[in-house]
PDB file of C-alpha atoms in Angstrom:
ATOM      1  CA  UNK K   1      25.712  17.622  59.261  1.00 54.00           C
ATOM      2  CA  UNK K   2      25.696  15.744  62.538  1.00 63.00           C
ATOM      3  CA  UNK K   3      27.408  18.182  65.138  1.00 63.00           C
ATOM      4  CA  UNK K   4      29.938  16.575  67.438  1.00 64.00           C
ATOM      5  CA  UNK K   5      31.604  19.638  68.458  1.00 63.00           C
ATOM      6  CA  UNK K   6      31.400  19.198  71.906  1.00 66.00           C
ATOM      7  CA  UNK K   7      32.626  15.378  71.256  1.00 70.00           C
ATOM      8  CA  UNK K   8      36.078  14.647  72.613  1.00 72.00           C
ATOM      9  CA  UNK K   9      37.300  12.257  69.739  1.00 71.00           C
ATOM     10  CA  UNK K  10      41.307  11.786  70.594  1.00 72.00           C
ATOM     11  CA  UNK K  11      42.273   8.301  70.890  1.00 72.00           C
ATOM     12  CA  UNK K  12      38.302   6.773  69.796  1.00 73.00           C
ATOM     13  CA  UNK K  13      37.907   3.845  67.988  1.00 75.00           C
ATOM     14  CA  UNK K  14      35.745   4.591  65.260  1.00 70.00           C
ATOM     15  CA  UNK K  15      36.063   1.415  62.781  1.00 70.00           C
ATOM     16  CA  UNK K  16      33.846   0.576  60.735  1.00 73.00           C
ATOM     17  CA  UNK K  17      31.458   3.686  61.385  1.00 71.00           C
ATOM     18  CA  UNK K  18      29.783   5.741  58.448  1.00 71.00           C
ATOM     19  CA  UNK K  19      30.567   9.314  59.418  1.00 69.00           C
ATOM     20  CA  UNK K  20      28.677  10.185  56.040  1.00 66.00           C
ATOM     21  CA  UNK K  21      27.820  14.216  57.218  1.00 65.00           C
ATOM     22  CA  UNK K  22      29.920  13.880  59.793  1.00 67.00           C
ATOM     23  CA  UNK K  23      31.512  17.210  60.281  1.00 64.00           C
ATOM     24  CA  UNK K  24      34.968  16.761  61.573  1.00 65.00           C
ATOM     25  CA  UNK K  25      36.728  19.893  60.842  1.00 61.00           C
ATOM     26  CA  UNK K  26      38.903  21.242  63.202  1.00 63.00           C
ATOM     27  CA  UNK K  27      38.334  17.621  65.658  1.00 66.00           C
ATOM     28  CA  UNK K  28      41.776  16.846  67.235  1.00 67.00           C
ATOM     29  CA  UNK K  29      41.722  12.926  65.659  1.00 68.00           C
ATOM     30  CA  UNK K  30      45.188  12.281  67.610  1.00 66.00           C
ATOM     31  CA  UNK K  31      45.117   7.916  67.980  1.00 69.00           C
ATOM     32  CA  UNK K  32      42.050   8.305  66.455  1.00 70.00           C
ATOM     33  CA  UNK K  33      41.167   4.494  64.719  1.00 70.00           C
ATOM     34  CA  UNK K  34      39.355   5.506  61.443  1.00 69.00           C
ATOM     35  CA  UNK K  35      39.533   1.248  59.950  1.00 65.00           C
ATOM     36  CA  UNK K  36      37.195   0.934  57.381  1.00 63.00           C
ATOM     37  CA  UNK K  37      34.863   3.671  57.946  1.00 65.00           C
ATOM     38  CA  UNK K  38      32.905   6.008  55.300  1.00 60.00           C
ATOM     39  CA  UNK K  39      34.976   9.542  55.194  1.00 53.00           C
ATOM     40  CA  UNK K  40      32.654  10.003  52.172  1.00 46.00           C
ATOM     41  CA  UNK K  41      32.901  14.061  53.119  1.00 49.00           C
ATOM     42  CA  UNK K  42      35.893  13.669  55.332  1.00 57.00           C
ATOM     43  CA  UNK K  43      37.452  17.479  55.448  1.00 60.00           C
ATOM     44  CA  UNK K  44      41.375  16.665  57.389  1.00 63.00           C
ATOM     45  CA  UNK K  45      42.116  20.676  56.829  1.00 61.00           C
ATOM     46  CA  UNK K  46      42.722  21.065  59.912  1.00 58.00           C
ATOM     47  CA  UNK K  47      42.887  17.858  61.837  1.00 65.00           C
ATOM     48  CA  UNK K  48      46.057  16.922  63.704  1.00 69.00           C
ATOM     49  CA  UNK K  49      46.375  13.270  62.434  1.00 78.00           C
ATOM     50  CA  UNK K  50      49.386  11.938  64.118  1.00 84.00           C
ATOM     51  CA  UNK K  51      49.118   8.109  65.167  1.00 86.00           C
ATOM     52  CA  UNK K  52      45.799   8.213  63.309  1.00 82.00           C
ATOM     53  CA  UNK K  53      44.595   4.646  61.901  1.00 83.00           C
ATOM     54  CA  UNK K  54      43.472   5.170  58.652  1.00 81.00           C
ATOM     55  CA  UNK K  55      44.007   1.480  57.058  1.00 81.00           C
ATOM     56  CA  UNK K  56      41.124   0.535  54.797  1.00 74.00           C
ATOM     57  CA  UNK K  57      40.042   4.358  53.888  1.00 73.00           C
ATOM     58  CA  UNK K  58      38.603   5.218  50.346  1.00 72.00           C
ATOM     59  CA  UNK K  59      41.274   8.309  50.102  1.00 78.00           C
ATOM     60  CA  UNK K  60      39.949  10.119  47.474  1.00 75.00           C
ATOM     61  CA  UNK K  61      39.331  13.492  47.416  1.00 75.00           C
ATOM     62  CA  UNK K  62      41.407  14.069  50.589  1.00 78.00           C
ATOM     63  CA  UNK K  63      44.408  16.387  50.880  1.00 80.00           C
ATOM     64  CA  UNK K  64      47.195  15.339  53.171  1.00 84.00           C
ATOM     65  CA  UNK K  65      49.947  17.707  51.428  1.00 84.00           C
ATOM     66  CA  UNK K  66      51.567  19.667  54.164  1.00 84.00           C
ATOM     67  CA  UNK K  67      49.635  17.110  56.789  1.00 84.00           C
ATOM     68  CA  UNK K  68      51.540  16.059  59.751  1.00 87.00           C
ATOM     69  CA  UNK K  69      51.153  12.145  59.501  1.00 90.00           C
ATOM     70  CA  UNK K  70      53.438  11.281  62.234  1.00 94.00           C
ATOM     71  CA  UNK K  71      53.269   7.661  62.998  1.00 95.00           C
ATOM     72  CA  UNK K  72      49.970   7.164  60.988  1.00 92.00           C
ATOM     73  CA  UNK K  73      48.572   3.768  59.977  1.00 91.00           C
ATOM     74  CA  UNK K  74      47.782   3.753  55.960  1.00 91.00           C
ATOM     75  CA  UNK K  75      48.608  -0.158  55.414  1.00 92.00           C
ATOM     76  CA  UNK K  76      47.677  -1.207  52.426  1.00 91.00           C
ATOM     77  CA  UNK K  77      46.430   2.338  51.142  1.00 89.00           C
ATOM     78  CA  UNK K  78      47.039   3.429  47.586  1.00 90.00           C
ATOM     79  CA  UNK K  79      48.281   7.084  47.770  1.00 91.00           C
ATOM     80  CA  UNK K  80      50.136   6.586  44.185  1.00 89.00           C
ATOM     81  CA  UNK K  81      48.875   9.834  42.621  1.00 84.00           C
ATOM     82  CA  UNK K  82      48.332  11.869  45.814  1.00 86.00           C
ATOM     83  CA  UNK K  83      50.383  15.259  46.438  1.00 87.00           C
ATOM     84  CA  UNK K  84      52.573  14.619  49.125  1.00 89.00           C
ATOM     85  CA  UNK K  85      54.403  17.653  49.182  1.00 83.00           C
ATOM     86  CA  UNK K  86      55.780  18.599  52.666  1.00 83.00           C
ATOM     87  CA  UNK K  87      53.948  15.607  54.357  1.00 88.00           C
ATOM     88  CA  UNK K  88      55.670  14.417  57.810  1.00 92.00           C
ATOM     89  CA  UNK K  89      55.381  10.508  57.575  1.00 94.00           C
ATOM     90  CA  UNK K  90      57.940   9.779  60.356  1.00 96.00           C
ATOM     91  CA  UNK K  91      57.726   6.619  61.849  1.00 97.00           C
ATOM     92  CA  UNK K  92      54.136   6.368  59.377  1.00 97.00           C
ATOM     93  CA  UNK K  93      53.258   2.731  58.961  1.00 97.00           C
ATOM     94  CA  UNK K  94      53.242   2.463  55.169  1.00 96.00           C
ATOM     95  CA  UNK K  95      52.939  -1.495  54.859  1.00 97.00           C
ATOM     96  CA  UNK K  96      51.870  -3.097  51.018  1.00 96.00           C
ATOM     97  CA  UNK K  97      51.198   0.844  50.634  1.00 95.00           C
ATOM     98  CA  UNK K  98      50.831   1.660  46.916  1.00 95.00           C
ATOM     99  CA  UNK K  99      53.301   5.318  46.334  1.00 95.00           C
ATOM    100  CA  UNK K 100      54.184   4.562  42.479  1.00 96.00           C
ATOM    101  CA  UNK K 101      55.068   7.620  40.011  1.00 95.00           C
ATOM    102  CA  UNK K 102      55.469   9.752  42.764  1.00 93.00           C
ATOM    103  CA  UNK K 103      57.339  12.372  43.675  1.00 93.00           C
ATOM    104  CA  UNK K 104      58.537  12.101  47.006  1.00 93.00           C
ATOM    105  CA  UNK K 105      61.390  14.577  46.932  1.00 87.00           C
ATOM    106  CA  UNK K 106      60.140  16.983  49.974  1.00 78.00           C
ATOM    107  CA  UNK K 107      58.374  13.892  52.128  1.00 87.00           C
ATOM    108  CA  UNK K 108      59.900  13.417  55.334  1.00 91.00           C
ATOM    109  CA  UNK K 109      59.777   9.371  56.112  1.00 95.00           C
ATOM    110  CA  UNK K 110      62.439   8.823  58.676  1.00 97.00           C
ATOM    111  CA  UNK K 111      61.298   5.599  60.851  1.00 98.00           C
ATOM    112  CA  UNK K 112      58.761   4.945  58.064  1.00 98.00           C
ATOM    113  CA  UNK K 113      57.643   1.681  57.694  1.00 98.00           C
ATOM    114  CA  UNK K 114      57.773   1.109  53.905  1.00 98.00           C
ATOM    115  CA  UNK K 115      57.956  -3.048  53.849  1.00 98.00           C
ATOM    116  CA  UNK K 116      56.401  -4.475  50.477  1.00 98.00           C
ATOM    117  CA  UNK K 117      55.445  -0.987  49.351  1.00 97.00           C
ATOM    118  CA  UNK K 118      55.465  -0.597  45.650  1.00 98.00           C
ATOM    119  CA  UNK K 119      57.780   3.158  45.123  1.00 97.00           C
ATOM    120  CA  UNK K 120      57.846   2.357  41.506  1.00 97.00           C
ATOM    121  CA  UNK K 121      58.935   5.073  39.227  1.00 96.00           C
ATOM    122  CA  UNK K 122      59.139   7.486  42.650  1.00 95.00           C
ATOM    123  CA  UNK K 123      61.201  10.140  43.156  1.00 95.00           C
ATOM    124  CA  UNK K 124      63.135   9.849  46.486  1.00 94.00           C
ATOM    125  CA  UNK K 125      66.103  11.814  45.564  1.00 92.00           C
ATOM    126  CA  UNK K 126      67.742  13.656  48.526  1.00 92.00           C
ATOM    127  CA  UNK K 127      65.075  12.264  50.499  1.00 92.00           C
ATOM    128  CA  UNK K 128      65.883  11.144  54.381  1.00 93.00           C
ATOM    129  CA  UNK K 129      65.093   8.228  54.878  1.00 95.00           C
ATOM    130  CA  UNK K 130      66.903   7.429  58.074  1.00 96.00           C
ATOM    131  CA  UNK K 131      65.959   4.029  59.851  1.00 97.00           C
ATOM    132  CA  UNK K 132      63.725   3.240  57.039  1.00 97.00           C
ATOM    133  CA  UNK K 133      62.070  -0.004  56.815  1.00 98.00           C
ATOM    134  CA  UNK K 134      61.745  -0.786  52.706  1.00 97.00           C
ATOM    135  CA  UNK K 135      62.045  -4.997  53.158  1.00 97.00           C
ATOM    136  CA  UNK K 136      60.265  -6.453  50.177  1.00 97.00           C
ATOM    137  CA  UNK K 137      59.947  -2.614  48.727  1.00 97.00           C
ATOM    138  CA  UNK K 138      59.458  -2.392  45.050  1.00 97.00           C
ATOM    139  CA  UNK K 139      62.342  -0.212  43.817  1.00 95.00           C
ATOM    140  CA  UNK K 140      61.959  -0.157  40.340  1.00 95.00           C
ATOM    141  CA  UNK K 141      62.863   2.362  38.542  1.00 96.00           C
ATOM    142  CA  UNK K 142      63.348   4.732  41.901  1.00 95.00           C
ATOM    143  CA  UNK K 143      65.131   7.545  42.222  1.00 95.00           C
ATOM    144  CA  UNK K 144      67.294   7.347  45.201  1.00 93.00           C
ATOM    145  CA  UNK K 145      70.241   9.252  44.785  1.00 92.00           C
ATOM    146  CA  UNK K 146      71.689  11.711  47.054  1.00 92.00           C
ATOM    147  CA  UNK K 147      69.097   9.968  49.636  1.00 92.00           C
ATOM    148  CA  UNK K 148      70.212   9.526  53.198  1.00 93.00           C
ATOM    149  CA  UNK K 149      69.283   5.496  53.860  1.00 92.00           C
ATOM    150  CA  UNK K 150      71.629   5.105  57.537  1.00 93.00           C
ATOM    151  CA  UNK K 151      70.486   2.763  59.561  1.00 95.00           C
ATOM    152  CA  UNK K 152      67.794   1.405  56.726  1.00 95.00           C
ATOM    153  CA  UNK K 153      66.617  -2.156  56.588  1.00 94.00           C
ATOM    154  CA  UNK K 154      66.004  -3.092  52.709  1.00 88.00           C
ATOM    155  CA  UNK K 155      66.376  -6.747  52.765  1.00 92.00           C
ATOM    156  CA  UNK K 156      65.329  -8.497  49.583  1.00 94.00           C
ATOM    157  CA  UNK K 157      63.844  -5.000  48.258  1.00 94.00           C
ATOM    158  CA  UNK K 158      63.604  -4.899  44.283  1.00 93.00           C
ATOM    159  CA  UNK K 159      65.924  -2.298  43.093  1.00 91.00           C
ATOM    160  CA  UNK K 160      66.193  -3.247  39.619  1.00 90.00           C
ATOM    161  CA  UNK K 161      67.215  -0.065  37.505  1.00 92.00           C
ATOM    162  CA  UNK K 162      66.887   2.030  41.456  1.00 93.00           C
ATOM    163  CA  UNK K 163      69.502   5.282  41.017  1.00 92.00           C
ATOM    164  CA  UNK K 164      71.489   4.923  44.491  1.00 89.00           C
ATOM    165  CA  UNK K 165      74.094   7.114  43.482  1.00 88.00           C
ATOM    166  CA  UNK K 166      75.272   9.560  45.747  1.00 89.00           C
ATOM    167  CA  UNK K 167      73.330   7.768  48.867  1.00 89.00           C
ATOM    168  CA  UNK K 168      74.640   7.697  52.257  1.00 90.00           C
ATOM    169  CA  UNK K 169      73.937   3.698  52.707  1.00 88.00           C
ATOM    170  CA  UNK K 170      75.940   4.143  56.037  1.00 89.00           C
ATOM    171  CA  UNK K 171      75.114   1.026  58.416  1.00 87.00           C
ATOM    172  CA  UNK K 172      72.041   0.134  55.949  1.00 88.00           C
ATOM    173  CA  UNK K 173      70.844  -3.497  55.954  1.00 88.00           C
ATOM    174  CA  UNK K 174      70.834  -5.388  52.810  1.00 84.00           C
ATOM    175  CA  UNK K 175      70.168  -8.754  53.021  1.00 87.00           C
ATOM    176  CA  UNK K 176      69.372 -10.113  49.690  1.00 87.00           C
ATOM    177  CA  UNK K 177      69.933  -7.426  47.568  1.00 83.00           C
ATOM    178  CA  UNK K 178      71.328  -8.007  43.951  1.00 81.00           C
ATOM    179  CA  UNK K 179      73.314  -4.457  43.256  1.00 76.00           C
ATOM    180  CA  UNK K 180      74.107  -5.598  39.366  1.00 78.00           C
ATOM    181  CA  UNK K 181      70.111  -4.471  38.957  1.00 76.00           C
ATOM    182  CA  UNK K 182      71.095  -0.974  39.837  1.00 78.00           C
ATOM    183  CA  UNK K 183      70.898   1.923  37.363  1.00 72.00           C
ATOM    184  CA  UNK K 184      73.859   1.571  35.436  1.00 66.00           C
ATOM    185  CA  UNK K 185      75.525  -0.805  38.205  1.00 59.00           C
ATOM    186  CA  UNK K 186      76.817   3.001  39.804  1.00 56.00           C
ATOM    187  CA  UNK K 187      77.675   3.396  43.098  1.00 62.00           C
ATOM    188  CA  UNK K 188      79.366   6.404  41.994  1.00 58.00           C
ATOM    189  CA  UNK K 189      80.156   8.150  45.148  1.00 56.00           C
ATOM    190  CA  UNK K 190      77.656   6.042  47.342  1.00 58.00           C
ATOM    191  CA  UNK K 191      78.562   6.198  50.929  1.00 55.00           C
ATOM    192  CA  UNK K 192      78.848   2.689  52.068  1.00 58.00           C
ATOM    193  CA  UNK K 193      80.135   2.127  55.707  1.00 57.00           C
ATOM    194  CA  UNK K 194      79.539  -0.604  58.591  1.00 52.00           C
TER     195      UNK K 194
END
């Protein structure tokens, strides 16, 4: 293992680098820019990752349950399959990120950036999702009742069979949106104002 402990690593751009026996455990990778690099044995147990770039990272293998990804970069990743449990993604940019058949239900993603991810099948009931950006989001077959969506932007988002029922959709943007796709065309006690 190639020691950096007395490296100072917050804010370092570190694309395309092969940290391949890198030992990173414990590094504060705060604005760190991971782009493309080689986490082949990349240990995040107890990194603090907020406003990390991770765009272009093989993510296998890598626990980010319980991780504090505050305004991370993972465009384009696919974390469909991944535990998520407890993750803070708030203000995370999640762009053409891949989180079908998951279950979401405990993920905090206020201020996420979600445009043109694919949330098939996912479970975002009761989820906040406050100031959310889903434009071009694939819906389908998403669970988003009792979800809090004020203030989203889901402009031309799929949401053919999507369960919205019970959602606060309070100021929400919906440009484009055809609501006869919805699970049973419900808006059963949907909270729709401004």
């Amino acid at each position: 293992n190639k020691d950096l402990s007395e490296t100072i690593l917050k804010g370092a751009d570190l694309s395309n680098t092969n940290l391949t026996s890198v030992d990173l455990l414990g590094k504060d990778l705060t604005g760190t820019i991971l782009t493309e690099t080689n986490p082949v044995t990349l240990d995040l147990t107890r990194q603090d990752l907020t406003g990390i770039n991770l765009t272009g990272i093989n993510l296998d293998g890598v626990d980010l349950a319980g991780k504090n990804l505050t305004n991370v970069i993972l465009t384009g990743a696919d974390l469909s399959g991944k535990d998520l449990t407890g993750t803070n993604l708030t203000g995370a940019k999640l762009i053409s990120t891949n989180l079908s058949n998951m279950d979401l239900t405990n993920t905090i993603l206020t201020r996420a950036d979600l445009s043109s991810a694919d949330l098939t099948n996912t479970n975002l009931s009761g989820t906040d999702l406050t100031e959310c950006i889903l434009k071009y989001a694939i819906l389908s077959n998403t669970n988003l009742s009792d979800s809090n969506l004020t203030d989203a932007q889901f402009s031309y988002a799929t949401l053919l069979n999507t369960d919205i029922r019970n959602a606060n959709l309070t100021l929400a943007f919906a440009e484009g949106i055809d609501f006869t796709e919805i699970k049973d065309r419900s808006l059963d006690s949907t909270i729709l104002f401004g």
